[in-house]
mmCIF file of C-alpha atoms in Angstrom:
data_model
loop_
_atom_site.group_PDB
_atom_site.id
_atom_site.type_symbol
_atom_site.label_atom_id
_atom_site.label_comp_id
_atom_site.label_asym_id
_atom_site.label_seq_id
_atom_site.Cartn_x
_atom_site.Cartn_y
_atom_site.Cartn_z
ATOM 1 C CA MET J 297 -0.219 -0.285 0.225
ATOM 2 C CA LYS J 298 1.135 3.290 -0.798
ATOM 3 C CA TYR J 299 -0.479 6.952 0.114
ATOM 4 C CA GLY J 300 -0.471 10.555 0.566
ATOM 5 C CA ALA J 301 -2.214 12.916 2.750
ATOM 6 C CA ALA J 302 -4.331 15.418 0.691
ATOM 7 C CA ARG J 303 -6.859 18.350 1.812
ATOM 8 C CA LEU J 304 -10.073 19.393 0.642
ATOM 9 C CA GLY J 305 -10.596 22.603 -1.651
ATOM 10 C CA ARG J 306 -13.362 23.618 -3.722
ATOM 11 C CA VAL J 307 -17.089 21.812 -4.355
ATOM 12 C CA LEU J 308 -18.399 21.488 -7.724
ATOM 13 C CA VAL J 309 -22.195 20.341 -7.878
ATOM 14 C CA VAL J 310 -22.622 19.531 -11.475
ATOM 15 C CA ARG J 311 -26.109 18.638 -13.262
ATOM 16 C CA LEU J 312 -25.296 16.650 -16.235
ATOM 17 C CA GLU J 313 -28.248 16.676 -18.866
ATOM 18 C CA ASP J 314 -30.147 14.146 -20.777
ATOM 19 C CA GLY J 315 -27.297 12.893 -23.371
ATOM 20 C CA ASP J 316 -24.301 13.995 -21.683
ATOM 21 C CA VAL J 317 -21.289 11.679 -21.731
ATOM 22 C CA VAL J 318 -20.936 11.611 -18.265
ATOM 23 C CA HIS J 319 -16.538 10.960 -17.995
ATOM 24 C CA GLU J 320 -16.501 13.858 -20.939
ATOM 25 C CA SER J 321 -18.700 16.173 -19.175
ATOM 26 C CA ILE J 322 -17.568 15.584 -15.264
ATOM 27 C CA GLU J 323 -13.459 15.775 -16.918
ATOM 28 C CA ALA J 324 -14.573 19.049 -18.767
ATOM 29 C CA ALA J 325 -15.941 21.073 -15.749
ATOM 30 C CA ALA J 326 -12.690 19.775 -13.812
ATOM 31 C CA ARG J 327 -10.715 21.172 -16.760
ATOM 32 C CA ALA J 328 -12.947 24.290 -16.904
ATOM 33 C CA GLU J 329 -12.643 25.146 -13.437
ATOM 34 C CA GLY J 330 -8.483 23.981 -12.825
ATOM 35 C CA ILE J 331 -9.310 21.105 -10.927
ATOM 36 C CA ALA J 332 -7.088 18.521 -11.380
ATOM 37 C CA ARG J 333 -7.653 15.948 -8.486
ATOM 38 C CA ALA J 334 -10.982 14.838 -6.442
ATOM 39 C CA ALA J 335 -13.537 12.474 -5.250
ATOM 40 C CA VAL J 336 -16.529 12.625 -7.792
ATOM 41 C CA ILE J 337 -19.641 11.122 -6.741
ATOM 42 C CA LEU J 338 -22.724 10.387 -9.218
ATOM 43 C CA LEU J 339 -26.491 9.583 -8.566
ATOM 44 C CA GLY J 340 -29.088 9.762 -12.203
ATOM 45 C CA GLY J 341 -30.327 7.557 -14.692
ATOM 46 C CA ALA J 342 -28.284 5.699 -17.659
ATOM 47 C CA ALA J 343 -29.452 5.953 -21.223
ATOM 48 C CA GLY J 344 -30.092 2.715 -23.024
ATOM 49 C CA GLY J 345 -26.509 1.754 -25.213
ATOM 50 C CA SER J 346 -24.508 3.095 -22.766
ATOM 51 C CA ARG J 347 -20.965 0.255 -22.237
ATOM 52 C CA VAL J 348 -20.078 -0.365 -19.142
ATOM 53 C CA VAL J 349 -16.640 -2.353 -18.513
ATOM 54 C CA VAL J 350 -17.292 -5.324 -16.547
ATOM 55 C CA GLY J 351 -13.993 -7.073 -15.953
ATOM 56 C CA PRO J 352 -10.966 -9.002 -17.714
ATOM 57 C CA GLU J 353 -11.907 -11.531 -20.520
ATOM 58 C CA ASP J 354 -9.024 -13.619 -18.569
ATOM 59 C CA ALA J 355 -6.996 -12.132 -15.252
ATOM 60 C CA ALA J 356 -4.263 -13.896 -16.333
ATOM 61 C CA ALA J 357 -3.924 -12.558 -19.995
ATOM 62 C CA ARG J 358 -1.568 -9.806 -20.454
ATOM 63 C CA PRO J 359 -2.686 -7.584 -22.099
ATOM 64 C CA VAL J 360 -5.600 -6.785 -20.439
ATOM 65 C CA VAL J 361 -8.730 -7.104 -22.604
ATOM 66 C CA PRO J 362 -11.934 -6.438 -20.945
ATOM 67 C CA LEU J 363 -14.825 -7.559 -20.899
ATOM 68 C CA GLN J 364 -18.161 -5.080 -21.885
ATOM 69 C CA ARG J 365 -21.653 -4.881 -21.611
ATOM 70 C CA VAL J 366 -24.321 -2.780 -23.110
ATOM 71 C CA LEU J 367 -26.775 -1.472 -20.741
ATOM 72 C CA HIS J 368 -30.322 -2.822 -22.878
ATOM 73 C CA ASP J 369 -32.435 0.019 -21.492
ATOM 74 C CA VAL J 370 -32.743 2.738 -18.905
ATOM 75 C CA HIS J 371 -30.605 2.221 -15.444
ATOM 76 C CA GLU J 372 -30.608 3.667 -12.710
ATOM 77 C CA THR J 373 -27.330 4.874 -11.560
ATOM 78 C CA ALA J 374 -25.181 5.291 -8.511
ATOM 79 C CA GLY J 375 -21.327 5.410 -8.293
ATOM 80 C CA VAL J 376 -18.461 6.721 -6.842
ATOM 81 C CA GLY J 377 -15.100 8.134 -8.691
ATOM 82 C CA THR J 378 -11.618 9.763 -8.140
ATOM 83 C CA ILE J 379 -10.155 12.263 -10.497
ATOM 84 C CA PHE J 380 -6.427 12.479 -11.243
ATOM 85 C CA PRO J 381 -4.084 13.935 -14.000
ATOM 86 C CA ASP J 382 -2.509 11.131 -16.497
ATOM 87 C CA GLU J 383 1.448 11.811 -17.294
ATOM 88 C CA ALA J 384 0.094 14.801 -19.885
ATOM 89 C CA GLY J 385 -1.563 16.729 -16.992
ATOM 90 C CA ARG J 386 -5.547 15.835 -18.470
ATOM 91 C CA PRO J 387 -7.918 15.362 -15.214
ATOM 92 C CA VAL J 388 -8.874 11.476 -15.809
ATOM 93 C CA LEU J 389 -12.247 10.608 -14.462
ATOM 94 C CA HIS J 390 -11.790 6.772 -13.041
ATOM 95 C CA LEU J 391 -15.507 5.935 -11.546
ATOM 96 C CA HIS J 392 -17.105 2.621 -10.922
ATOM 97 C CA ALA J 393 -21.025 2.737 -10.889
ATOM 98 C CA ALA J 394 -23.938 -0.064 -10.447
ATOM 99 C CA PHE J 395 -26.585 0.219 -13.079
ATOM 100 C CA GLY J 396 -30.121 -1.029 -11.949
ATOM 101 C CA ARG J 397 -32.995 -2.057 -13.961
ATOM 102 C CA ASP J 398 -36.127 -4.332 -12.596
ATOM 103 C CA ASP J 399 -34.113 -6.904 -10.699
ATOM 104 C CA GLN J 400 -30.881 -6.266 -12.284
ATOM 105 C CA VAL J 401 -27.916 -4.816 -11.552
ATOM 106 C CA THR J 402 -24.515 -4.567 -13.431
ATOM 107 C CA ALA J 403 -21.748 -2.840 -12.119
ATOM 108 C CA GLY J 404 -18.445 -1.505 -13.742
ATOM 109 C CA CYS J 405 -16.189 1.464 -15.175
ATOM 110 C CA ILE J 406 -18.090 3.769 -17.401
ATOM 111 C CA ARG J 407 -15.393 4.870 -19.246
ATOM 112 C CA ARG J 408 -16.508 3.371 -22.412
ATOM 113 C CA GLY J 409 -19.102 5.884 -22.503
ATOM 114 C CA VAL J 410 -21.876 6.110 -20.563
ATOM 115 C CA THR J 411 -24.743 8.696 -21.769
ATOM 116 C CA THR J 412 -26.870 10.541 -19.186
ATOM 117 C CA TRP J 413 -30.761 9.780 -19.495
ATOM 118 C CA VAL J 414 -32.875 12.510 -18.344
ATOM 119 C CA ILE J 415 -31.061 13.499 -14.997
ATOM 120 C CA GLY J 416 -27.566 13.242 -13.675
ATOM 121 C CA GLU J 417 -26.011 14.668 -10.411
ATOM 122 C CA ALA J 418 -22.319 14.770 -10.023
ATOM 123 C CA VAL J 419 -20.628 16.363 -6.779
ATOM 124 C CA VAL J 420 -17.230 16.508 -7.423
ATOM 125 C CA ILE J 421 -14.890 17.511 -4.325
ATOM 126 C CA GLU J 422 -11.238 18.755 -5.061
ATOM 127 C CA LEU J 423 -8.266 17.379 -3.440
ATOM 128 C CA THR J 424 -5.283 20.237 -2.919
ATOM 129 C CA GLY J 425 -1.936 19.254 -1.458
ATOM 130 C CA THR J 426 -1.296 16.527 -3.104
ATOM 131 C CA ALA J 427 0.599 15.469 -6.191
ATOM 132 C CA ALA J 428 -0.821 11.999 -6.890
ATOM 133 C CA THR J 429 -0.759 11.275 -10.883
ATOM 134 C CA ARG J 430 -1.901 8.379 -12.655
ATOM 135 C CA ARG J 431 1.196 7.340 -14.375
ATOM 136 C CA VAL J 432 1.256 4.057 -17.259
ATOM 137 C CA ASP J 433 2.175 0.210 -15.285
ATOM 138 C CA PRO J 434 3.980 -1.201 -17.925
ATOM 139 C CA ALA J 435 3.050 -4.712 -16.710
ATOM 140 C CA SER J 436 -0.672 -4.326 -16.746
ATOM 141 C CA GLY J 437 -0.843 -1.776 -19.028
ATOM 142 C CA PHE J 438 -3.204 0.602 -16.756
ATOM 143 C CA GLU J 439 -2.918 3.543 -15.626
ATOM 144 C CA LEU J 440 -2.072 3.383 -11.479
ATOM 145 C CA LEU J 441 -2.440 6.053 -8.874
ATOM 146 C CA ASP J 442 0.863 7.189 -7.741
ATOM 147 C CA VAL J 443 0.701 8.573 -4.237
#
């Protein structure tokens, strides 16, 4: 385990509108406000056709081949994530969410493209006093947090 301390900064309240791509919109708000590092809470609806990464095809395989699920219809959404800059300094959202419809639930990473259905609310809590950055790990190919 590796860790570092941070302090709380500003808080953004983001209303995502129907059709907004969640990760693109939250990253755009962070860039517009100069927020490079943050914790994120998400609540709302995901449109049918949204794509979610639900795990690796084979945990031992390299390179990692992600499994993807397409949401067949509108789903309720609740998620939590972080924003940290990549090696080029761009703020990148990493957010996992649960998507529910009727008695079925899918959970995974929203990076492949989750689209807002009517309502989306995000709270972005800025983290200051840390230099934590996402760096590419050669072994896995993932951008891992370097604290």
